[in-house]
PDB file of C-alpha atoms and ligand atoms in Angstrom:
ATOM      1  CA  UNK A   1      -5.070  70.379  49.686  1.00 46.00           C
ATOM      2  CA  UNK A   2      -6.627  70.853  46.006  1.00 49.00           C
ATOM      3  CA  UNK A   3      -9.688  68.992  45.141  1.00 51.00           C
ATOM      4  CA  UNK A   4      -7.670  66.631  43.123  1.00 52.00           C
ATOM      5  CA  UNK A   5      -5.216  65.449  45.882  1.00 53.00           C
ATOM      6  CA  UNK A   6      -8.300  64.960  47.801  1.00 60.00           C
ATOM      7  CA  UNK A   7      -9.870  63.135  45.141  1.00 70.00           C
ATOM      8  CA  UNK A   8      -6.698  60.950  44.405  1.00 81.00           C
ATOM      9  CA  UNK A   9      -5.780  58.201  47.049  1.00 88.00           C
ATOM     10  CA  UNK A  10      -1.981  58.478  48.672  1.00 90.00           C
ATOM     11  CA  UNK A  11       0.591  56.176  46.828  1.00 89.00           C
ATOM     12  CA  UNK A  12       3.736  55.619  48.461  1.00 93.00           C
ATOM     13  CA  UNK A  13       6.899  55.131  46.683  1.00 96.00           C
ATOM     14  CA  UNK A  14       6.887  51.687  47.956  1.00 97.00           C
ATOM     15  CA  UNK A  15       5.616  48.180  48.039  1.00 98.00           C
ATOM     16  CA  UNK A  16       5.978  44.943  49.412  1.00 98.00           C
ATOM     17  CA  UNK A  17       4.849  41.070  47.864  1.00 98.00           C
ATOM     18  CA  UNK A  18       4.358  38.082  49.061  1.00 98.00           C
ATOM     19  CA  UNK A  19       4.824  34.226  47.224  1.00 98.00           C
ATOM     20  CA  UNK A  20       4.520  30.852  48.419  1.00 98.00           C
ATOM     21  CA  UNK A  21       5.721  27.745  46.357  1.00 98.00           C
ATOM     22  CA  UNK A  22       5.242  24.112  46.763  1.00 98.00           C
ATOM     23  CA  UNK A  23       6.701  21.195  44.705  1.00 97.00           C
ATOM     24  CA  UNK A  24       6.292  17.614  45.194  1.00 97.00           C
ATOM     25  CA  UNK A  25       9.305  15.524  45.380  1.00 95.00           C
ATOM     26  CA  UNK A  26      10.113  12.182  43.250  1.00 94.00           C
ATOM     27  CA  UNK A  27      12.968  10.025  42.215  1.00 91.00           C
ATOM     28  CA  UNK A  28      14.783  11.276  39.420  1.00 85.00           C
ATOM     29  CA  UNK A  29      13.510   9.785  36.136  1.00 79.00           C
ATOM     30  CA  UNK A  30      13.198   7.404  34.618  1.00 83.00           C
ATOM     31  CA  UNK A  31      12.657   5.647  38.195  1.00 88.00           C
ATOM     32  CA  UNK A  32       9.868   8.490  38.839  1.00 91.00           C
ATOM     33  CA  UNK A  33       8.960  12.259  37.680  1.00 93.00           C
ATOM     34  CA  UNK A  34      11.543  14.281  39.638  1.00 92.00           C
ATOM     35  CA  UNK A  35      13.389  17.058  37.815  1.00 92.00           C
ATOM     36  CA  UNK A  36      16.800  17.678  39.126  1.00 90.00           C
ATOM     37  CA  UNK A  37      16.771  19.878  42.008  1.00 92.00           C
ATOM     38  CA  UNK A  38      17.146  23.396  41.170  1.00 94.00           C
ATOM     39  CA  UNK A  39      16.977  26.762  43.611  1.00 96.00           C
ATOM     40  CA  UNK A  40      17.113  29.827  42.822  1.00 97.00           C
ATOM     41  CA  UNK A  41      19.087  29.108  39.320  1.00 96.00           C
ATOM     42  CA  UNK A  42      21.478  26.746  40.999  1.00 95.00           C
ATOM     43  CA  UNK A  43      21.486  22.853  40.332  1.00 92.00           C
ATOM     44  CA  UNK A  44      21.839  21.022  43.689  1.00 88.00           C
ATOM     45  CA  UNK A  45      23.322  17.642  44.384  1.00 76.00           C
ATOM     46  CA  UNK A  46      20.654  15.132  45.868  1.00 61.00           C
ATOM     47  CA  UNK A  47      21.919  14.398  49.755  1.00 55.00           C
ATOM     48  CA  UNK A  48      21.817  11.739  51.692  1.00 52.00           C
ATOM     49  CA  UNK A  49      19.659   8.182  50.200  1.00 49.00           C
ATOM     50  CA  UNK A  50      17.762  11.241  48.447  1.00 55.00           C
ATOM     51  CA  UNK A  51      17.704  11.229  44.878  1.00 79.00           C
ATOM     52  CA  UNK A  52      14.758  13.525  44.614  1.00 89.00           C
ATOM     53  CA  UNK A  53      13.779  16.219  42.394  1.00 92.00           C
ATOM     54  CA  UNK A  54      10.450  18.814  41.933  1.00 94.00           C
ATOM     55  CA  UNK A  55       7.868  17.591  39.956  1.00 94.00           C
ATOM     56  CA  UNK A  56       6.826  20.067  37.648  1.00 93.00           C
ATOM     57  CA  UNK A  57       6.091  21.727  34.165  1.00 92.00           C
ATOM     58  CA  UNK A  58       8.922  23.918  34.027  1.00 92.00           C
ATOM     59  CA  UNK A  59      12.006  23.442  36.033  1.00 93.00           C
ATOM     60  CA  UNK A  60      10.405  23.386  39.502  1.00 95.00           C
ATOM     61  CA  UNK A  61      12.596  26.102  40.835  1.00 97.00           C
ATOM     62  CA  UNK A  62      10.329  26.516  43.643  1.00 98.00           C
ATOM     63  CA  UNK A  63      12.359  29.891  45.264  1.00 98.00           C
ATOM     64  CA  UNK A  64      12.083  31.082  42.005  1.00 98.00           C
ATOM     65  CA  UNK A  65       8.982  30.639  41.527  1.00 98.00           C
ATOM     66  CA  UNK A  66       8.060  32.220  45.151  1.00 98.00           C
ATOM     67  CA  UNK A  67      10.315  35.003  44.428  1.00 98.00           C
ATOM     68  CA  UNK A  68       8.629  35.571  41.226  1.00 98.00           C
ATOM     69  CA  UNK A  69       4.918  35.593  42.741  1.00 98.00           C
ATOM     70  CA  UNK A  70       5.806  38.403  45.414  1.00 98.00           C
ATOM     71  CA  UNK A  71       7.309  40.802  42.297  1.00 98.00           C
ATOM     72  CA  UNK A  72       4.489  40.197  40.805  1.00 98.00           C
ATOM     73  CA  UNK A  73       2.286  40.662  43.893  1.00 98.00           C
ATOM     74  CA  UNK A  74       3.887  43.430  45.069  1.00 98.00           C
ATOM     75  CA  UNK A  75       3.085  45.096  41.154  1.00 97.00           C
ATOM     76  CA  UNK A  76      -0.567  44.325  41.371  1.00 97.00           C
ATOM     77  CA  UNK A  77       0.482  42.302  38.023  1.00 97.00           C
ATOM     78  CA  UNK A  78      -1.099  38.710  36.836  1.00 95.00           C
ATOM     79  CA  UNK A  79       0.447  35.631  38.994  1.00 95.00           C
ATOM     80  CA  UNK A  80       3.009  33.280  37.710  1.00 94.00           C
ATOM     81  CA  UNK A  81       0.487  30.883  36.728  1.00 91.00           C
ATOM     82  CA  UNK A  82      -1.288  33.363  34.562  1.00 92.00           C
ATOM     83  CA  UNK A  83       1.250  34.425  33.176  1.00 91.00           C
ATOM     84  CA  UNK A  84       2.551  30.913  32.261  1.00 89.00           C
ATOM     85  CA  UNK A  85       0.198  28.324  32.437  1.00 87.00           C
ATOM     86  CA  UNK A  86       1.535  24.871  33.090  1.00 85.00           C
ATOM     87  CA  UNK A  87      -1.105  23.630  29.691  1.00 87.00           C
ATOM     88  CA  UNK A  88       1.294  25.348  27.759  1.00 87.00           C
ATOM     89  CA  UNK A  89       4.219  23.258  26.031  1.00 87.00           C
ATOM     90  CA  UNK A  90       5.924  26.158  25.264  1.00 85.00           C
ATOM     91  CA  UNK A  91       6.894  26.183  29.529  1.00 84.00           C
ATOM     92  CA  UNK A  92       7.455  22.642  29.523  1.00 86.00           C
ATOM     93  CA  UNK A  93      11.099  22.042  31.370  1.00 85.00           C
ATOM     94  CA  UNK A  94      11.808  25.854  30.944  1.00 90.00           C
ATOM     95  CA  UNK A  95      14.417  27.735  33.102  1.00 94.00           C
ATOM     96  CA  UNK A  96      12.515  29.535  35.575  1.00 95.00           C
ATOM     97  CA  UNK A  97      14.857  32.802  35.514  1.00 96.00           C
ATOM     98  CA  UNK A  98      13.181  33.536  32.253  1.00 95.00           C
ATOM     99  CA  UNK A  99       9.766  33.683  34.864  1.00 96.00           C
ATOM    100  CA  UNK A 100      11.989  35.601  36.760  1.00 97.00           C
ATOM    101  CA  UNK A 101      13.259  38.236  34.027  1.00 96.00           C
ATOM    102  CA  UNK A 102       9.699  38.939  32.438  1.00 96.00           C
ATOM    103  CA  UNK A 103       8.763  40.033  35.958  1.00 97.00           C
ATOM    104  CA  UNK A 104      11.399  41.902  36.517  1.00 97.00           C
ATOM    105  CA  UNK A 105      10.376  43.382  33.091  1.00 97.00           C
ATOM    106  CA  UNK A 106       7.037  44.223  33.505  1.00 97.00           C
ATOM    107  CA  UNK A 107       7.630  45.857  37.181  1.00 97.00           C
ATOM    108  CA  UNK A 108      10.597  48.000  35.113  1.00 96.00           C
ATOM    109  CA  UNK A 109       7.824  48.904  32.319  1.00 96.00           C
ATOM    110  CA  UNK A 110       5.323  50.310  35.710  1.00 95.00           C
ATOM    111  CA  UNK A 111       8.564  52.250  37.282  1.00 96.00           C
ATOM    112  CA  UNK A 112       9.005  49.763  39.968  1.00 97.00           C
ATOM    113  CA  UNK A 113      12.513  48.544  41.148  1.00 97.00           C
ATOM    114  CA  UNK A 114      13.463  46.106  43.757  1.00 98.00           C
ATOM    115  CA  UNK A 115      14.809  47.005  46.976  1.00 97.00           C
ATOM    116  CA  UNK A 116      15.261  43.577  48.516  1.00 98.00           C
ATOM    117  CA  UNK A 117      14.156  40.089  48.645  1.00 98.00           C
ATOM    118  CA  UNK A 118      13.845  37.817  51.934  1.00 98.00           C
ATOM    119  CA  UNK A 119      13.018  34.257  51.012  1.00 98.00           C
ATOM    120  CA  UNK A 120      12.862  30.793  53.332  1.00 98.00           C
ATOM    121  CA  UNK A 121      13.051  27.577  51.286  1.00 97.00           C
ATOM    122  CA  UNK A 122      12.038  24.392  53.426  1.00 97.00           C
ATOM    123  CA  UNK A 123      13.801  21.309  52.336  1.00 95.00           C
ATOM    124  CA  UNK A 124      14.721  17.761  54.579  1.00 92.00           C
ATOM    125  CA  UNK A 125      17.480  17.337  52.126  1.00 87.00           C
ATOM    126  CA  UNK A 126      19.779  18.445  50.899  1.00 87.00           C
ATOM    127  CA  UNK A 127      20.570  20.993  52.895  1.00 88.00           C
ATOM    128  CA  UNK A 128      20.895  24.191  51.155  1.00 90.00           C
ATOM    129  CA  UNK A 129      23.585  25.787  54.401  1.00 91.00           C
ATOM    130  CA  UNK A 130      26.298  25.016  51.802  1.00 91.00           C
ATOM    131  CA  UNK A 131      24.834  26.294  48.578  1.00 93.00           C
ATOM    132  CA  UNK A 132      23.760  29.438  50.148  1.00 94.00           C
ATOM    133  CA  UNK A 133      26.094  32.007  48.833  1.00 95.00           C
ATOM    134  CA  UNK A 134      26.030  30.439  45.250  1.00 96.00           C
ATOM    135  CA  UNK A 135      22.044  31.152  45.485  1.00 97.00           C
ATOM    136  CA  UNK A 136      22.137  34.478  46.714  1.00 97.00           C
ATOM    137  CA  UNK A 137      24.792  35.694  44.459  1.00 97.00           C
ATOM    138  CA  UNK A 138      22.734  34.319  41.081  1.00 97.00           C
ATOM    139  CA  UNK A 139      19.156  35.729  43.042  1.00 97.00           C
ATOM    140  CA  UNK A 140      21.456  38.949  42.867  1.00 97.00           C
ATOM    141  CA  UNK A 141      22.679  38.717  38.871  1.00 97.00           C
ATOM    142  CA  UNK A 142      18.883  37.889  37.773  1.00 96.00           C
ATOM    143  CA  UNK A 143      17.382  40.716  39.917  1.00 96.00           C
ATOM    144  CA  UNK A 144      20.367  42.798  38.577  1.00 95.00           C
ATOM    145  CA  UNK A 145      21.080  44.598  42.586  1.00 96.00           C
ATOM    146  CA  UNK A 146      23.526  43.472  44.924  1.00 97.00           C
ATOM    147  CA  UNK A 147      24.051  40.354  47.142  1.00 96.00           C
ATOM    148  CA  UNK A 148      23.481  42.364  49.873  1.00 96.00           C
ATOM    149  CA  UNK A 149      19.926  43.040  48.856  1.00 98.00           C
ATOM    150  CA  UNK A 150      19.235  39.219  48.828  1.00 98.00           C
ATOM    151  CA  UNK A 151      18.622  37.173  51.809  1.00 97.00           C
ATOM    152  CA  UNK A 152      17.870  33.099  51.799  1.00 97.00           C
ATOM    153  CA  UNK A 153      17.408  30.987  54.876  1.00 96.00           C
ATOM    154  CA  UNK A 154      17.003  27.358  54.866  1.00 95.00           C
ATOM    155  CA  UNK A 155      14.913  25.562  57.362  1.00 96.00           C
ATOM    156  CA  UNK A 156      13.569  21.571  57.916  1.00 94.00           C
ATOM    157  CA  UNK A 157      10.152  21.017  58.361  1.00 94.00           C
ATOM    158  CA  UNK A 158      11.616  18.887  61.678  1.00 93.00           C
ATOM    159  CA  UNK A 159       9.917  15.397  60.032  1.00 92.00           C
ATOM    160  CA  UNK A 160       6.707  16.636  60.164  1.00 93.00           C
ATOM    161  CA  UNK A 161       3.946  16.578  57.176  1.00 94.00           C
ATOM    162  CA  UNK A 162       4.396  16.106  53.837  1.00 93.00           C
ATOM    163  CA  UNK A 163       7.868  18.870  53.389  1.00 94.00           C
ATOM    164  CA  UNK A 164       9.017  16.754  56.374  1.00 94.00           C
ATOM    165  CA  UNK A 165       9.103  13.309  54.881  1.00 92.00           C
ATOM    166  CA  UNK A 166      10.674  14.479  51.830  1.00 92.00           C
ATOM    167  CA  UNK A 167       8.111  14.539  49.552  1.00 94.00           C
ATOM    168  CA  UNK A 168       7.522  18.329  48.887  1.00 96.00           C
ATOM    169  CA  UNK A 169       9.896  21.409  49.114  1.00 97.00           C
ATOM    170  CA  UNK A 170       8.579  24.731  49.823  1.00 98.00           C
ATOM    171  CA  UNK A 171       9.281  28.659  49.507  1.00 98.00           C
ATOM    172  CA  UNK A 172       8.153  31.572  51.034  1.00 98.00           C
ATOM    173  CA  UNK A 173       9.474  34.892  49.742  1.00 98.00           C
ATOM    174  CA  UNK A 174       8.930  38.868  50.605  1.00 98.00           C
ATOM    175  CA  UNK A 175      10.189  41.044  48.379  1.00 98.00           C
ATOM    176  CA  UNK A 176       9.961  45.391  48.495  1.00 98.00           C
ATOM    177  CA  UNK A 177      10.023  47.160  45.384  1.00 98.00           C
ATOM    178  CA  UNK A 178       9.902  51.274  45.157  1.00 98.00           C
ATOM    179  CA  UNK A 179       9.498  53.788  42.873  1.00 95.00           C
ATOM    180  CA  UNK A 180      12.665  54.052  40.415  1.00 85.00           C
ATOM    181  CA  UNK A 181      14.480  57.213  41.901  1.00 69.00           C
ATOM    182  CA  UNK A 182      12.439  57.225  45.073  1.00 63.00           C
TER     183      UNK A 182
HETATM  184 ZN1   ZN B 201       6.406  26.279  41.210  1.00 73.90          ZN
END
């Protein structure tokens, strides 16, 4: 081994990010401060007595926004919040795919590409079972690979807490990204 390889840590070809996301949940306006509910790009119909949205400075697309934090993670690059602080007007209401895309920008500037994405949204309602393909399939266009790279699950936080009652959703996401060409 040269004195430079010795000198120079191993870095693999790959690596993986983690984001978490949490909105609170209101009644639509003007009744209270809920957006309309939005994952992963797609607008969702409030279920049930429900008419609940995030609360938030840009859209409160909160898979987004956990998808988002584990590129960015994964890149050793600024978080989503430094990136675009929720002081600035210029984010206020704006389509979190835009989050999305300058991530996916800046890991494309460093050489990085993704290889898949595995996110969990918890919601009471609605559920997202019958929304799931619509999500995946946009997660896929943004992150420009294919559906099959893109896995969402949807769980209930079984009444329990906050996410439970209603009053929060919640993402987790992993995400891989290698080397472009590895
Ligand atoms: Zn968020």
């Amino acid at each position: 081994m040269s004195q430079s390889a010795q000198n120079s840590p191993y870095e693999p070809p790959f690596r993986v990010g983690h984001g978490y996301d949490l909105h609170r949940l209101d009644r639509y306006a003007p009744l209270g401060r809920g957006r309309p509910m939005v994952l992963g790009g797609v607008r969702l119909a409030a279920g049930g007595n429900a008419e609940v949205g995030p609360v938030a400075h840009s859209d409160g697309d909160v898979l987004l926004h956990a998808i988002t934090d584990a590129l960015l993670g994964a890149a050793g690059l600024p978080d989503i919040g430094q990136l675009f602080p929720d002081t600035d007007p210029a984010h206020e209401g704006r389509d979190s795919g835009e989050f999305l895309m300058e991530a996916i920008t800046r890991l494309a500037a460093d050489g990085w590409s993704v290889a898949n994405v595995d996110a969990t949204v918890i919601l009471e309602r609605p559920k997202i079972g019958p929304h799931k393909d619509a999500i995946r399939a946009n997660l896929a266009r943004l992150l420009a690979i294919a559906p099959g790279q893109v896995n969402i699950k949807g769980k209930t936080h079984e009444g329990v807490d906050a996410v439970g009652q209603g009053l929060a959703v919640e993402a987790h996401a992993v995400v891989l990204i290698s080397r472009v060409g590895a």
